[in-house]
Short mmCIF file of C-alpha atoms in Angstrom, two decimals:
data_model
loop_
_atom_site.label_atom_id
_atom_site.label_comp_id
_atom_site.label_asym_id
_atom_site.label_seq_id
_atom_site.Cartn_x
_atom_site.Cartn_y
_atom_site.Cartn_z
CA MET A 55 87.44 74.46 102.51
CA SER A 56 90.30 74.71 104.25
CA THR A 57 91.77 77.30 106.17
CA GLN A 58 94.59 78.83 105.31
CA GLY A 59 92.84 82.05 102.87
CA PRO A 60 90.70 83.68 101.09
CA GLN A 61 91.86 81.25 98.37
CA LYS A 62 90.86 77.93 99.79
CA SER A 63 89.44 74.14 97.93
CA LEU A 64 89.95 74.77 95.00
CA LEU A 65 91.76 77.93 94.18
CA ASP A 66 93.48 76.56 96.74
CA SER A 67 94.56 73.68 95.58
CA LEU A 68 95.79 75.21 91.65
CA ASN A 69 98.12 76.67 93.83
CA SER A 70 98.93 73.54 96.07
CA ASN A 71 99.38 71.87 92.85
CA ALA A 72 102.01 74.06 92.57
CA THR A 73 103.86 72.97 95.21
CA SER A 74 102.81 70.20 97.19
CA HIS A 75 100.99 67.92 95.42
CA LEU A 76 103.95 67.90 93.19
CA GLY A 77 107.03 67.75 95.42
CA LEU A 78 107.74 70.63 95.66
CA ALA A 79 109.18 71.74 98.79
CA THR A 80 108.25 75.26 100.57
CA ASN A 81 111.96 76.06 101.22
CA GLN A 82 112.77 75.82 97.51
CA SER A 83 111.96 79.47 96.44
CA GLY A 84 115.16 80.43 98.59
CA PRO A 85 115.58 83.61 100.48
CA TRP A 86 114.99 85.22 97.78
CA CYS A 87 110.72 85.43 97.08
CA LEU A 88 109.15 88.43 97.65
CA HIS A 89 105.74 87.49 99.47
CA VAL A 90 102.35 89.78 99.59
CA SER A 91 100.41 89.53 102.13
CA ILE A 92 96.63 89.99 101.85
CA PRO A 93 94.48 90.54 104.85
CA ASP A 94 91.17 89.34 104.76
CA GLY A 95 90.00 93.01 105.70
CA LEU A 96 91.49 94.26 102.24
CA PHE A 97 89.69 91.39 100.55
CA LEU A 98 86.39 92.40 102.49
CA SER A 99 86.50 96.03 101.68
CA LEU A 100 87.31 95.91 98.23
CA GLY A 101 84.63 94.02 97.40
CA LEU A 102 82.35 95.67 99.22
CA VAL A 103 83.15 98.76 96.95
CA SER A 104 82.65 96.36 93.72
CA LEU A 105 79.36 95.04 94.91
CA VAL A 106 78.74 98.96 96.52
CA GLU A 107 78.97 100.21 92.28
CA ASN A 108 77.78 97.18 90.55
CA VAL A 109 74.86 97.37 91.84
CA LEU A 110 74.40 100.66 90.98
CA VAL A 111 74.60 100.01 87.60
CA VAL A 112 71.84 97.66 87.86
CA ILE A 113 69.82 99.59 88.89
CA ALA A 114 70.44 102.81 87.29
CA ILE A 115 70.56 101.25 83.83
CA THR A 116 67.26 99.16 84.65
CA LYS A 117 65.03 102.08 85.89
CA ASN A 118 65.79 104.53 82.99
CA ARG A 119 64.59 103.00 79.89
CA ASN A 120 66.82 105.39 78.02
CA LEU A 121 69.07 102.36 79.29
CA HIS A 122 67.67 99.43 77.95
CA SER A 123 69.54 98.74 74.57
CA PRO A 124 72.19 96.44 73.50
CA MET A 125 75.32 98.04 74.80
CA TYR A 126 73.76 98.48 78.40
CA TYR A 127 72.29 94.81 78.35
CA PHE A 128 75.92 94.51 78.23
CA ILE A 129 77.65 96.72 81.03
CA CYS A 130 74.78 95.77 83.16
CA CYS A 131 75.33 92.53 82.64
CA LEU A 132 79.50 93.11 82.97
CA ALA A 133 78.23 94.38 86.31
CA LEU A 134 76.37 91.78 87.60
CA SER A 135 79.34 89.56 86.35
CA ASP A 136 81.68 91.35 88.57
CA LEU A 137 79.82 91.55 91.26
CA MET A 138 79.20 87.64 91.20
CA VAL A 139 83.19 88.07 91.65
CA SER A 140 83.29 90.29 94.61
CA VAL A 141 80.32 88.94 96.61
CA SER A 142 81.55 85.20 96.21
CA ILE A 143 85.37 85.82 97.10
CA MET A 144 83.96 87.97 100.16
CA LEU A 145 81.04 84.92 101.68
CA GLU A 146 83.93 82.50 100.87
CA THR A 147 86.10 84.53 103.32
CA THR A 148 83.53 85.35 105.56
CA ILE A 149 82.85 81.99 106.51
CA ILE A 150 86.06 80.82 106.68
CA LEU A 151 86.82 83.64 109.26
CA LEU A 152 83.64 82.24 111.21
CA LEU A 153 85.23 78.51 110.41
CA GLU A 154 87.87 79.73 112.43
CA ALA A 155 86.86 81.21 114.76
CA GLY A 156 84.98 79.22 115.96
CA ILE A 157 81.99 81.02 115.92
CA LEU A 158 80.14 79.01 112.64
CA VAL A 159 80.48 74.92 112.95
CA ALA A 160 79.58 72.77 110.22
CA ARG A 161 79.96 69.89 108.57
CA VAL A 162 83.00 68.43 106.64
CA ALA A 163 80.38 67.54 104.15
CA LEU A 164 78.42 71.13 104.24
CA VAL A 165 81.49 72.71 104.19
CA GLN A 166 82.23 70.74 100.98
CA GLN A 167 79.65 71.00 99.37
CA LEU A 168 79.01 75.20 100.69
CA ASP A 169 82.49 75.58 99.23
CA ASN A 170 81.79 74.05 95.45
CA LEU A 171 78.69 75.99 95.01
CA ILE A 172 80.69 79.34 95.77
CA ASP A 173 83.82 78.03 94.06
CA VAL A 174 80.81 77.49 90.43
CA LEU A 175 80.28 81.20 91.47
CA ILE A 176 83.34 82.86 90.73
CA CYS A 177 84.57 80.84 88.59
CA GLY A 178 81.63 81.39 86.26
CA SER A 179 82.28 84.96 87.26
CA MET A 180 84.61 84.95 86.17
CA VAL A 181 84.71 83.37 82.67
CA SER A 182 81.04 85.84 81.40
CA SER A 183 82.95 88.95 82.83
CA LEU A 184 86.32 88.10 80.43
CA CYS A 185 83.38 87.33 77.83
CA PHE A 186 81.20 90.53 78.17
CA LEU A 187 84.64 92.60 78.29
CA GLY A 188 85.51 90.65 75.80
CA VAL A 189 81.34 91.51 73.94
CA ILE A 190 81.51 94.66 74.78
CA ALA A 191 84.61 95.31 72.40
CA ILE A 192 82.89 94.17 69.86
CA ASP A 193 79.53 96.02 70.48
CA ARG A 194 82.04 99.93 70.23
CA TYR A 195 83.50 97.88 67.34
CA ILE A 196 80.78 97.56 65.40
CA SER A 197 79.33 101.09 66.13
CA ILE A 198 82.18 102.87 64.66
CA PHE A 199 83.01 100.34 61.55
CA TYR A 200 79.26 99.52 61.13
CA ALA A 201 78.23 102.47 62.43
CA LEU A 202 74.77 102.61 59.73
CA ARG A 203 73.83 99.45 59.99
CA TYR A 204 74.95 99.36 63.45
CA HIS A 205 70.90 99.16 64.61
CA SER A 206 69.73 95.97 62.29
CA ILE A 207 73.51 93.68 62.50
CA VAL A 208 73.46 94.28 66.81
CA THR A 209 69.82 94.35 67.34
CA LEU A 210 67.63 93.84 70.83
CA PRO A 211 67.11 89.52 70.28
CA ARG A 212 70.63 89.02 69.45
CA ALA A 213 72.28 90.76 72.83
CA GLN A 214 69.52 88.59 74.34
CA ARG A 215 70.69 84.86 72.68
CA ALA A 216 74.54 86.51 73.09
CA VAL A 217 74.17 87.25 76.83
CA VAL A 218 72.14 83.72 77.14
CA GLY A 219 74.19 81.83 75.60
CA ILE A 220 77.59 83.83 77.52
CA TRP A 221 75.65 83.02 80.85
CA MET A 222 75.35 79.03 80.26
CA VAL A 223 79.29 78.19 78.99
CA SER A 224 79.79 80.13 81.89
CA ILE A 225 78.23 77.73 83.94
CA VAL A 226 78.84 74.61 82.02
CA SER A 227 82.12 75.64 81.52
CA SER A 228 82.86 76.23 86.09
CA THR A 229 81.06 73.06 86.00
CA LEU A 230 83.31 70.64 84.35
CA PHE A 231 86.79 73.26 85.12
CA ILE A 232 86.22 72.63 89.06
CA THR A 233 85.28 68.67 88.16
CA TYR A 234 89.25 67.88 85.93
CA TYR A 235 90.91 71.56 86.93
CA LYS A 236 93.76 68.82 87.68
CA HIS A 237 94.28 68.27 84.54
CA THR A 238 97.08 69.74 82.47
CA ALA A 239 94.43 70.54 79.39
CA VAL A 240 91.34 72.65 81.08
CA LEU A 241 94.35 74.88 82.52
CA LEU A 242 95.24 75.34 79.14
CA CYS A 243 91.73 75.65 77.88
CA LEU A 244 92.00 79.12 80.49
CA VAL A 245 94.53 80.07 79.34
CA THR A 246 93.74 80.69 76.16
CA PHE A 247 90.88 81.67 76.54
CA PHE A 248 92.54 84.68 78.57
CA LEU A 249 94.85 84.77 75.80
CA ALA A 250 92.16 84.82 73.07
CA MET A 251 90.02 87.90 74.98
CA LEU A 252 93.61 89.58 75.18
CA ALA A 253 94.31 89.74 71.78
CA LEU A 254 90.19 90.40 70.52
CA MET A 255 90.38 93.58 73.19
CA ALA A 256 94.19 94.95 71.84
CA ILE A 257 93.48 94.36 67.94
CA LEU A 258 88.99 96.10 68.16
CA TYR A 259 90.03 98.88 70.76
CA ALA A 260 93.61 99.64 68.25
CA HIS A 261 91.83 99.78 65.39
CA MET A 262 89.32 101.65 66.68
CA PHE A 263 91.96 103.58 67.37
CA THR A 264 93.83 104.24 64.14
CA ARG A 265 89.93 105.42 62.79
CA ALA A 266 90.14 107.87 65.22
CA CYS A 267 92.94 109.24 64.18
CA GLN A 268 91.63 109.36 60.32
CA HIS A 269 89.40 111.25 60.74
CA THR A 270 90.44 112.91 63.11
CA GLN A 271 93.42 114.14 60.66
CA GLY A 272 90.36 115.20 57.88
CA ILE A 273 88.67 117.05 60.29
CA ALA A 274 92.22 119.30 61.05
CA GLN A 275 92.99 119.14 57.19
CA LEU A 276 89.86 120.50 56.43
CA HIS A 277 90.44 123.38 59.05
CA LYS A 278 93.14 124.11 58.19
CA ARG A 279 94.92 122.83 62.12
CA ARG A 280 95.94 119.71 61.54
CA GLN A 281 99.16 119.72 63.55
CA SER A 282 97.86 120.22 66.93
CA ILE A 283 94.10 118.37 66.75
CA ARG A 284 95.39 115.44 65.82
CA GLN A 285 98.55 115.15 67.81
CA GLY A 286 96.88 116.35 70.69
CA PHE A 287 93.09 114.03 69.70
CA CYS A 288 95.57 110.56 69.65
CA LEU A 289 97.84 111.28 72.60
CA LYS A 290 94.06 111.76 74.54
CA GLY A 291 92.92 108.02 72.97
CA ALA A 292 97.05 106.93 73.43
CA VAL A 293 96.34 106.71 76.56
CA THR A 294 93.17 105.92 77.17
CA LEU A 295 93.55 102.88 75.06
CA THR A 296 97.26 101.91 76.99
CA ILE A 297 95.39 102.11 80.42
CA LEU A 298 91.81 100.06 78.85
CA LEU A 299 94.34 97.52 77.78
CA GLY A 300 96.74 97.78 80.89
CA ILE A 301 94.76 97.64 83.39
CA PHE A 302 92.40 95.12 82.43
CA PHE A 303 96.20 92.84 81.44
CA LEU A 304 97.44 93.93 85.21
CA CYS A 305 94.36 92.47 86.65
CA TRP A 306 94.10 89.61 84.67
CA GLY A 307 96.81 88.36 83.02
CA PRO A 308 98.91 87.04 87.07
CA PHE A 309 96.09 85.21 87.45
CA PHE A 310 96.86 82.51 83.77
CA LEU A 311 99.92 83.36 84.28
CA HIS A 312 99.76 81.26 87.80
CA LEU A 313 97.86 78.92 85.91
CA LEU A 314 100.41 78.93 83.35
CA LEU A 315 103.42 78.37 85.63
CA ILE A 316 101.33 76.43 87.50
CA ILE A 317 101.61 73.64 83.53
CA LEU A 318 104.80 74.67 83.03
CA CYS A 319 107.41 74.79 85.49
CA PRO A 320 105.23 73.77 88.75
CA GLN A 321 108.93 72.98 90.76
CA HIS A 322 111.14 76.00 89.34
CA PRO A 323 111.91 77.88 92.09
CA THR A 324 111.26 80.88 90.61
CA CYS A 325 107.68 79.78 89.94
CA SER A 326 107.47 78.34 93.19
CA CYS A 327 108.33 82.97 94.06
CA ILE A 328 104.92 83.18 92.53
CA PHE A 329 102.42 80.76 93.33
CA LYS A 330 102.94 82.29 96.91
CA ASN A 331 101.76 85.03 95.73
CA PHE A 332 98.61 83.70 94.57
CA ASN A 333 95.85 85.85 96.88
CA LEU A 334 97.86 89.09 95.83
CA PHE A 335 96.43 87.71 92.28
CA LEU A 336 93.02 87.77 93.92
CA LEU A 337 92.53 90.62 94.97
CA LEU A 338 94.00 92.17 91.39
CA ILE A 339 90.78 90.27 90.30
CA VAL A 340 88.22 92.17 92.79
CA LEU A 341 90.53 95.02 91.64
CA SER A 342 89.06 94.35 88.48
CA SER A 343 85.23 93.89 89.73
CA THR A 344 85.53 98.01 90.94
CA VAL A 345 87.18 99.65 88.82
CA ASP A 346 84.98 98.60 85.82
CA PRO A 347 82.16 100.49 85.96
CA LEU A 348 84.55 103.89 86.51
CA ILE A 349 85.41 102.62 82.27
CA TYR A 350 82.61 100.52 80.84
CA ALA A 351 79.50 102.58 83.31
CA PHE A 352 79.30 105.78 85.46
CA ARG A 353 82.02 107.58 82.16
CA SER A 354 77.78 107.53 80.26
CA GLN A 355 76.63 110.62 81.44
CA GLU A 356 72.86 109.74 81.00
CA LEU A 357 73.72 107.14 82.77
CA ARG A 358 75.59 109.42 86.03
CA MET A 359 72.05 111.27 85.90
CA THR A 360 70.30 109.03 85.93
CA LEU A 361 72.89 107.36 89.18
CA LYS A 362 72.40 110.78 91.00
CA GLU A 363 68.08 110.01 91.09
CA VAL A 364 68.11 107.35 92.33
CA LEU A 365 70.51 108.39 95.24
CA LEU A 366 68.92 111.62 96.14
CA CYS A 367 65.41 109.43 95.72
CA SER A 368 67.26 107.48 98.56
CA TRP A 369 67.49 110.36 101.32
#
């Protein structure tokens, strides 16, 4: 475990692979290069907010039996994945700060083993988060386009098998990633996986948005108020769709762009400038784990009511 920032070891190697490991001089990016410095305290603060939010989501879904449905199981698993992202990065940042301050003293071998374990958690939680975001999009798509058959298609046993499968794939893929992270094929697989999830979500949500506008148009025609109702609803839907996909792309895109640039232009000055902001890309992923509960969980009225009961009982 190195001591140069919260990304460290494996994640730090992703950055160093594109610089020193490939012979890129540090001054090659030029004086115009913008480097955003991220304080360790910001990682810890944002991670703590994500931790609290996602713990509340898990507690609310566990407590309320009305929320024990496939849709909320997927949301709960997304919260667990985001929880792992924030906890893993917070833990690694804390250990590094303690090592730098001399408060924590450990053998190099022990530190390396601990770092590898944390890297597995970070990578596995990232993969599972992306998977559950895709599964939630599929679940909502089926609930709209196959509403009458939804409960026969998305059954509890199928949802449980999907959840177990995603967790197993996440663990195996993260282990392989840590073992073979220097291989170009591994980085290409990760980038392809992200692009596939982005395309899946964009296509499904855009199709759902189109169907909703068509449905609103039919209702407006019945009430002779076509333009005002349709335009208002479609505008609201377009804003929601833009926010949902925009946040996903802005939070996850820079990290996978970094991986892609390691393959395409590891020694180009412009790419090296982007590599310098790797901490910022990690912070955006932590930000995603903070925003996800607001988008996918707290918009549910029943979940909010359950959460209110839990908070009131705790007092």
